Short mmCIF file of C-alpha atoms and ligand atoms in Angstrom, two decimals:
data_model
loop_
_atom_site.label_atom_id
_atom_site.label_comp_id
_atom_site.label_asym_id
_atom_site.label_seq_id
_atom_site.Cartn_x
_atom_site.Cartn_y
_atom_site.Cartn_z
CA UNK A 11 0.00 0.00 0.00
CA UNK A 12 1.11 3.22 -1.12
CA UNK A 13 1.75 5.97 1.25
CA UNK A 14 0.27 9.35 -0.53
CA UNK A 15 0.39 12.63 0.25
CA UNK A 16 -3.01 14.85 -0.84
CA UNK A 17 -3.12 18.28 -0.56
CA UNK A 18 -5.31 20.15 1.97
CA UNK A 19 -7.44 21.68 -1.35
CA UNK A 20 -8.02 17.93 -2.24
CA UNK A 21 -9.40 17.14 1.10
CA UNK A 22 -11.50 19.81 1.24
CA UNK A 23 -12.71 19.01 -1.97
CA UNK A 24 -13.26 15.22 -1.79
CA UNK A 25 -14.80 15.53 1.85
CA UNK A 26 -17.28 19.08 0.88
CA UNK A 27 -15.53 20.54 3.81
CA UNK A 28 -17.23 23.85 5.06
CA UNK A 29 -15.70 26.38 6.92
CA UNK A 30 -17.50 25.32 10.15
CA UNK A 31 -16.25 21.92 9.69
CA UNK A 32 -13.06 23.46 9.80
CA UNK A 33 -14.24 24.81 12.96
CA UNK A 34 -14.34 21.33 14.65
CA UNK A 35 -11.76 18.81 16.35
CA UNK A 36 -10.75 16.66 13.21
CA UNK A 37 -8.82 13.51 12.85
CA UNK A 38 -7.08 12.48 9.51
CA UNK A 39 -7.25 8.20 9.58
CA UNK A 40 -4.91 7.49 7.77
CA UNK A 41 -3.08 10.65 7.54
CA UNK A 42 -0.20 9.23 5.05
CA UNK A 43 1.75 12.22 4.15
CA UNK A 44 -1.12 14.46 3.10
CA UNK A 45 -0.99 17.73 3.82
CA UNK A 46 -4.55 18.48 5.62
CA UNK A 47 -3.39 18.56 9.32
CA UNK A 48 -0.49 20.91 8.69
CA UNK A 49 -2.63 23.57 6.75
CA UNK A 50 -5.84 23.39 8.86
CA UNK A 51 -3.84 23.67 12.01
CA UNK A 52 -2.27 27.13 10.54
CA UNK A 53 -5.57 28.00 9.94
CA UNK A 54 -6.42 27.25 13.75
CA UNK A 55 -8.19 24.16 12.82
CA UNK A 56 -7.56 21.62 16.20
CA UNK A 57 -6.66 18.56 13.79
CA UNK A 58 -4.50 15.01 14.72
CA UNK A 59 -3.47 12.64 11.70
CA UNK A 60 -3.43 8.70 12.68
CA UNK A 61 -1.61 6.19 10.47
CA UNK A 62 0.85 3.69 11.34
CA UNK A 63 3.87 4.72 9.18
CA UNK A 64 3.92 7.62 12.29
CA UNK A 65 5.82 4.97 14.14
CA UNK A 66 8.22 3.38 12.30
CA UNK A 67 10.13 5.39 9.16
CA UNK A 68 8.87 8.83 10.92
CA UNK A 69 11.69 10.90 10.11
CA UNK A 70 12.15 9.17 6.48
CA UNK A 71 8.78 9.73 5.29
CA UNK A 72 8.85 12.66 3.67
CA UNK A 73 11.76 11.55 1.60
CA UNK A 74 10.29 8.68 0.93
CA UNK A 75 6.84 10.00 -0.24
CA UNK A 76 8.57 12.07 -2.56
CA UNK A 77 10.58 9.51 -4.29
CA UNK A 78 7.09 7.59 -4.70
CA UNK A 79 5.47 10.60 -6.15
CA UNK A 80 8.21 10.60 -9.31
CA UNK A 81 7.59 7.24 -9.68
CA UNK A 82 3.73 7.83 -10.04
CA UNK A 83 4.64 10.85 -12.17
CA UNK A 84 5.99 8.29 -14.89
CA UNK A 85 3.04 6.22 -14.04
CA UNK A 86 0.38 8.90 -14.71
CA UNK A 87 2.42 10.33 -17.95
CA UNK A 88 1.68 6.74 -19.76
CA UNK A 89 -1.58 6.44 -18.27
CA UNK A 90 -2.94 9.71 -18.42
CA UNK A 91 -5.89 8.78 -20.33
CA UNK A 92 -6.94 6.08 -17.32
CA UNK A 93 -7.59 9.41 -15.36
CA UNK A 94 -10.04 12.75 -15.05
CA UNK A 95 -7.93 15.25 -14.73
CA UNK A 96 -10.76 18.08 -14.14
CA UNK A 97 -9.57 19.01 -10.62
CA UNK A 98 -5.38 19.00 -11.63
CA UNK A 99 -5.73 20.48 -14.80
CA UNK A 100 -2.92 17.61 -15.74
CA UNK A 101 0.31 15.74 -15.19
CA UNK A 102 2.92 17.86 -14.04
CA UNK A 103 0.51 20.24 -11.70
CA UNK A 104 -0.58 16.70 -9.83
CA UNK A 105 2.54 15.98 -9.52
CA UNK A 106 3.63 19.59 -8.46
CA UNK A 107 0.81 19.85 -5.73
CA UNK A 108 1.58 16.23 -4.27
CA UNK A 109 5.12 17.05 -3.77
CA UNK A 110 4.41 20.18 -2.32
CA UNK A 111 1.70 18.47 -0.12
CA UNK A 112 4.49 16.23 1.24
CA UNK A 113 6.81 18.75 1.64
CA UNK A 114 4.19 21.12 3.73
CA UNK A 115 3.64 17.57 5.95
CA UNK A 116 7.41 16.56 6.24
CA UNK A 117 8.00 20.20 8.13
CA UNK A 118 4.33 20.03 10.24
CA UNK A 119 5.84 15.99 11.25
CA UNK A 120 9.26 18.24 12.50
CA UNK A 121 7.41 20.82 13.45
CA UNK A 122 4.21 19.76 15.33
CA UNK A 123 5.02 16.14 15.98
CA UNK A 124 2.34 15.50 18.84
CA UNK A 125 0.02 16.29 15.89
CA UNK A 126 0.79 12.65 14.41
CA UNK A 127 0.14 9.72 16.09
CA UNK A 128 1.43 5.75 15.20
CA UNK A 129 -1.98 3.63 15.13
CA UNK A 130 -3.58 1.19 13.37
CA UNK A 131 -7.36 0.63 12.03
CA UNK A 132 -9.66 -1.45 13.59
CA UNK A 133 -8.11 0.00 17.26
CA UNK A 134 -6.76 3.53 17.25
CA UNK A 135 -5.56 4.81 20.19
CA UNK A 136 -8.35 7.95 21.65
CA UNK A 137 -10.96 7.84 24.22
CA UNK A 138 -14.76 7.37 22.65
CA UNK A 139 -15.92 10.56 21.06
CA UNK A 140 -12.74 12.25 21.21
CA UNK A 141 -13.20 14.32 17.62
CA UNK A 142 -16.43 15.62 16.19
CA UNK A 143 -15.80 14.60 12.37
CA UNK A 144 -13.31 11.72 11.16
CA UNK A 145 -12.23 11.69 8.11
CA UNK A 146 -10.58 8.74 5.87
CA UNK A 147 -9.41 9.28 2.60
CA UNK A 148 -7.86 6.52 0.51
CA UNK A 149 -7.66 3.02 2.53
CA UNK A 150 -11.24 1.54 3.43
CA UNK A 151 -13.14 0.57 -0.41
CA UNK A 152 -9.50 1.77 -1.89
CA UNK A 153 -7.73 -1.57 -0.86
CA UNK A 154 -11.39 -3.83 -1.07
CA UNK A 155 -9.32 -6.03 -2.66
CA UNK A 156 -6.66 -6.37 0.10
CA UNK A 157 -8.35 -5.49 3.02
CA UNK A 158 -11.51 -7.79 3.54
CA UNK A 159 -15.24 -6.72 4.71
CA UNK A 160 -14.67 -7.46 8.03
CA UNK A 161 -11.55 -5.51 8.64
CA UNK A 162 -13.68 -3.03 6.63
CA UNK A 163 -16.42 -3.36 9.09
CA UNK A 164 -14.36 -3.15 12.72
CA UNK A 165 -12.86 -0.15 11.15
CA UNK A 166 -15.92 1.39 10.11
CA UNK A 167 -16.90 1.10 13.80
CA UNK A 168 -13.37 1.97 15.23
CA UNK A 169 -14.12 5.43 13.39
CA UNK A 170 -17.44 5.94 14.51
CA UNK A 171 -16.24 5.10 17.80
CA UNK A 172 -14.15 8.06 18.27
CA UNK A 173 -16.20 10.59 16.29
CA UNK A 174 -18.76 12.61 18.05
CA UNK A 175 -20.95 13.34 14.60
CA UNK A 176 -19.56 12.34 11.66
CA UNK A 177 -16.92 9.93 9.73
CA UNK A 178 -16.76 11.16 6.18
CA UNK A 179 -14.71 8.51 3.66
CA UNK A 180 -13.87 8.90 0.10
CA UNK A 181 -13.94 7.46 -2.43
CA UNK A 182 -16.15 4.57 -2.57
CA UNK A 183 -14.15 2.62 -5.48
CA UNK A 184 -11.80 -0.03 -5.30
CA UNK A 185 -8.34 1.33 -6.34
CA UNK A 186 -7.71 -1.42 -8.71
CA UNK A 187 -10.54 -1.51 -11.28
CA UNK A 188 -12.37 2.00 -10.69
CA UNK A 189 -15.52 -0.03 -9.82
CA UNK A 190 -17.60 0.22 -6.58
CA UNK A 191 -16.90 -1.74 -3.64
CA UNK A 192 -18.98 -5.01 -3.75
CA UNK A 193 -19.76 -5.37 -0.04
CA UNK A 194 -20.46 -1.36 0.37
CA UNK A 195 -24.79 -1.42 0.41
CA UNK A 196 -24.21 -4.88 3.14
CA UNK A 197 -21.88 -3.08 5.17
CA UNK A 198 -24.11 0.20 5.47
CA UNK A 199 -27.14 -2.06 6.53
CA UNK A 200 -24.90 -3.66 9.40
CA UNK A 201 -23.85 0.30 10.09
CA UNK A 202 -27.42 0.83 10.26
CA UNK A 203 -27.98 -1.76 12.67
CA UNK A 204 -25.46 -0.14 15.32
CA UNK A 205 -27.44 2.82 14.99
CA UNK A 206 -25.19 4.58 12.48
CA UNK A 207 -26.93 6.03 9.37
CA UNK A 208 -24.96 6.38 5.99
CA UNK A 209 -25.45 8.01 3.40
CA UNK A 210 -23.73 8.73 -0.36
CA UNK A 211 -22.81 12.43 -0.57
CA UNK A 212 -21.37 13.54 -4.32
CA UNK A 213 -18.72 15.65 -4.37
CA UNK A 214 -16.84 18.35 -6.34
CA UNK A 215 -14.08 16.48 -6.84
CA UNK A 216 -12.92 13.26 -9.46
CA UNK A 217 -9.40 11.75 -9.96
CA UNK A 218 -10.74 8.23 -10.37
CA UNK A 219 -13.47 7.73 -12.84
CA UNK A 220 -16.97 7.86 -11.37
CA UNK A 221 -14.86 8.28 -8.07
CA UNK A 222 -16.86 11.66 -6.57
CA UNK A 223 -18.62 10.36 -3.79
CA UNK A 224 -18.16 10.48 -0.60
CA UNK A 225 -19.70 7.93 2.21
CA UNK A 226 -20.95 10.04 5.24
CA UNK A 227 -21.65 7.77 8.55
CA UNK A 228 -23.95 10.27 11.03
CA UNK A 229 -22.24 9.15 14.69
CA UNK A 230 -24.54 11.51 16.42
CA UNK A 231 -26.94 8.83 17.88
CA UNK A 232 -25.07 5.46 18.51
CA UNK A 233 -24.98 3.70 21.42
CA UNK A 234 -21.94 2.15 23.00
CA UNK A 235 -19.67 0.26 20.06
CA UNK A 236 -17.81 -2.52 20.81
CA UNK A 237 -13.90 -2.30 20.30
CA UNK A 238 -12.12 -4.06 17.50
CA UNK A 239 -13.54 -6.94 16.79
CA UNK A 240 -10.56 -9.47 16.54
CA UNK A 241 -12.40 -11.52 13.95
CA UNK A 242 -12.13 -8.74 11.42
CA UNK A 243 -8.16 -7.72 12.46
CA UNK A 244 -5.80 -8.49 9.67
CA UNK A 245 -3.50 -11.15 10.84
CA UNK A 246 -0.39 -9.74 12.83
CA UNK A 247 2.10 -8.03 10.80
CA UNK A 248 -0.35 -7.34 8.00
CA UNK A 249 -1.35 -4.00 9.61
CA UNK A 250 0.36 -1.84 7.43
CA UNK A 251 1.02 -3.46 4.10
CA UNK A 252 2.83 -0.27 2.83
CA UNK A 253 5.35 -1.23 -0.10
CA UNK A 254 7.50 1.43 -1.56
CA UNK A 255 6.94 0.76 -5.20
CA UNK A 256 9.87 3.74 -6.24
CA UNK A 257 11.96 0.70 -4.69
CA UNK A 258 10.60 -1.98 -6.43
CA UNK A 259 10.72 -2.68 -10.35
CA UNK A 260 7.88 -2.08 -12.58
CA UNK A 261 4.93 0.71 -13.25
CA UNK A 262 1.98 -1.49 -11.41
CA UNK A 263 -1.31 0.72 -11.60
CA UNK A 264 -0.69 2.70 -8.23
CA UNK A 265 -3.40 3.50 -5.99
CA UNK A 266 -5.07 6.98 -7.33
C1 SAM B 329 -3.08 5.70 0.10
S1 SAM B 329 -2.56 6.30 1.70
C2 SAM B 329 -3.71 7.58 2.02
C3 SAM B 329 -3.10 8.68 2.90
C4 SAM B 329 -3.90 9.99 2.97
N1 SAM B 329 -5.20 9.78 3.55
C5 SAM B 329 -4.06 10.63 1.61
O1 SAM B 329 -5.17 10.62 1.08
O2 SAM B 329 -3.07 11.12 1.06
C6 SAM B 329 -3.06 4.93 2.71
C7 SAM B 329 -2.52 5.04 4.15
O3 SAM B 329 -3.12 4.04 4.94
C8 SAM B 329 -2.20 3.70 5.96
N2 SAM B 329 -2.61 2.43 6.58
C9 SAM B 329 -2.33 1.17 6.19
N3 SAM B 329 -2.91 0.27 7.02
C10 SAM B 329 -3.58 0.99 7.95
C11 SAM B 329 -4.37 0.65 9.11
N4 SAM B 329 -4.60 -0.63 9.46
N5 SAM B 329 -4.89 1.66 9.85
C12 SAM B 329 -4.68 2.95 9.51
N6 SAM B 329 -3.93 3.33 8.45
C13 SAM B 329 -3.40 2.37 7.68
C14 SAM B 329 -0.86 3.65 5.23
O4 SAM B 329 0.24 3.75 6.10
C15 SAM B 329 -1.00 4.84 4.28
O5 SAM B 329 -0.42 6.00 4.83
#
């Protein structure tokens, strides 16, 4: 799994983020190397980024994320037609704005490093209800095809758990093939049994094609959720499947 680094326009775009959103406690899960804590923070935003590449390969991540980036750039440049390119206007000002996105974290991670905590979907590590709106760009319905439904579902929960009114996710597509995720309408009726209503929200914003909605789960109402359920943990050491690809040979379709 790639480690990417979006841009704090991008999340506002893909999550409709308001300027009383902005307002709120906010946690980034996973946080990667995108830029959205570092610029909502200077905007006085109180916002924490989760992910488990915060533990190990801290201080290399930025470097790291860059040299991925180049290697996507050559990715994109053969496979430009694969993408809508609406929001980035094209190649080289993706690839400018990602860099600069994981430039603008790399200094926040130096800077603000309490901001960024090491944990792992389906258990992160905050008290129940401890941020008003969670959001999750890029892993859950991304990696359907890694990550199975019931991983999918404990971290659903896990989320909801620690949000005090609203998880926001996006996209809904697997990563892969552009389609939907298969298990989505399932999982959203077990949601709905927990006392967590979802619902599809389209967005101004589409990398991916068809990708430009966003999954909203309203966390206002739920009763007590139980704790990652060890059925749906991925087995040990399969937590954070991260795998430079700059490293490795080959231009495999990357994640979007
Ligand atoms: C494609 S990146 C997305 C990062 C960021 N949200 C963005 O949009 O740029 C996926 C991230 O998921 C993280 N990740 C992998 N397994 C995870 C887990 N079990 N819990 C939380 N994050 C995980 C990876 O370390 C990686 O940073």
């Amino acid at each position: 799994m790639l480690v990417s680094a979006r841009s704090f326009d991008e999340y506002r775009a893909m999550f409709a983020l308001s300027d009383h959103d902005l307002s709120l406690r906010v946690l980034d899960c996973p946080g990667g190397a995108a830029s959205f804590v570092a610029l909502a923070g200077a905007r006085g935003t109180d916002a924490v980024a989760v992910d488990p590449q915060y533990g190990r390969d801290r201080d290399r991540l930025g470097t790291l994320v860059l040299r991925e980036i180049e290697h996507k750039h050559a990715f994109l440049v053969e496979n430009e037609s694969s993408f809508v390119w609406t929001w980035f206007g094209g190649v080289e000002r993706y690839t400018r704005l990602r860099a600069q996105a994981a430039r603008t974290f790399a200094a926040d991670l130096a800077a603000r490093p309490d901001r960024y905590v090491a944990g792992s979907l389906p258990d992160l590590p905050f008290a129940d209800r401890s941020f008003d709106l969670v959001l999750s760009s890029h892993l859950l319905f991304s990696y359907g095809a890694q990550l199975d439904a019931a991983f999918h579902l404990s971290a659903l929960l896990e989320m909801a758990r620690v949000a005090r009114r609203q998880v926001r996710l996006f996209p809904v597509l697997l990563h892969t093939s552009d389609e939907r995720y298969g298990p989505l309408e399932r999982i959203r009726e077990e949601l709905a049994g927990y006392g967590i209503p979802t619902r599809l929200e389209r967005v101004d914003y589409e990398f991916q094609r068809g990708g430009n909605e966003a999954l909203v789960l309203d966390c206002s109402d739920h009763g007590a959720l139980p704790r990652a359920n060890p059925v749906g943990r991925p087995a040990a050491g399969s937590t954070d499947p991260v795998r430079w690809r700059h490293l490795g040979a080959g231009l495999a379709r990357p994640s979007p």
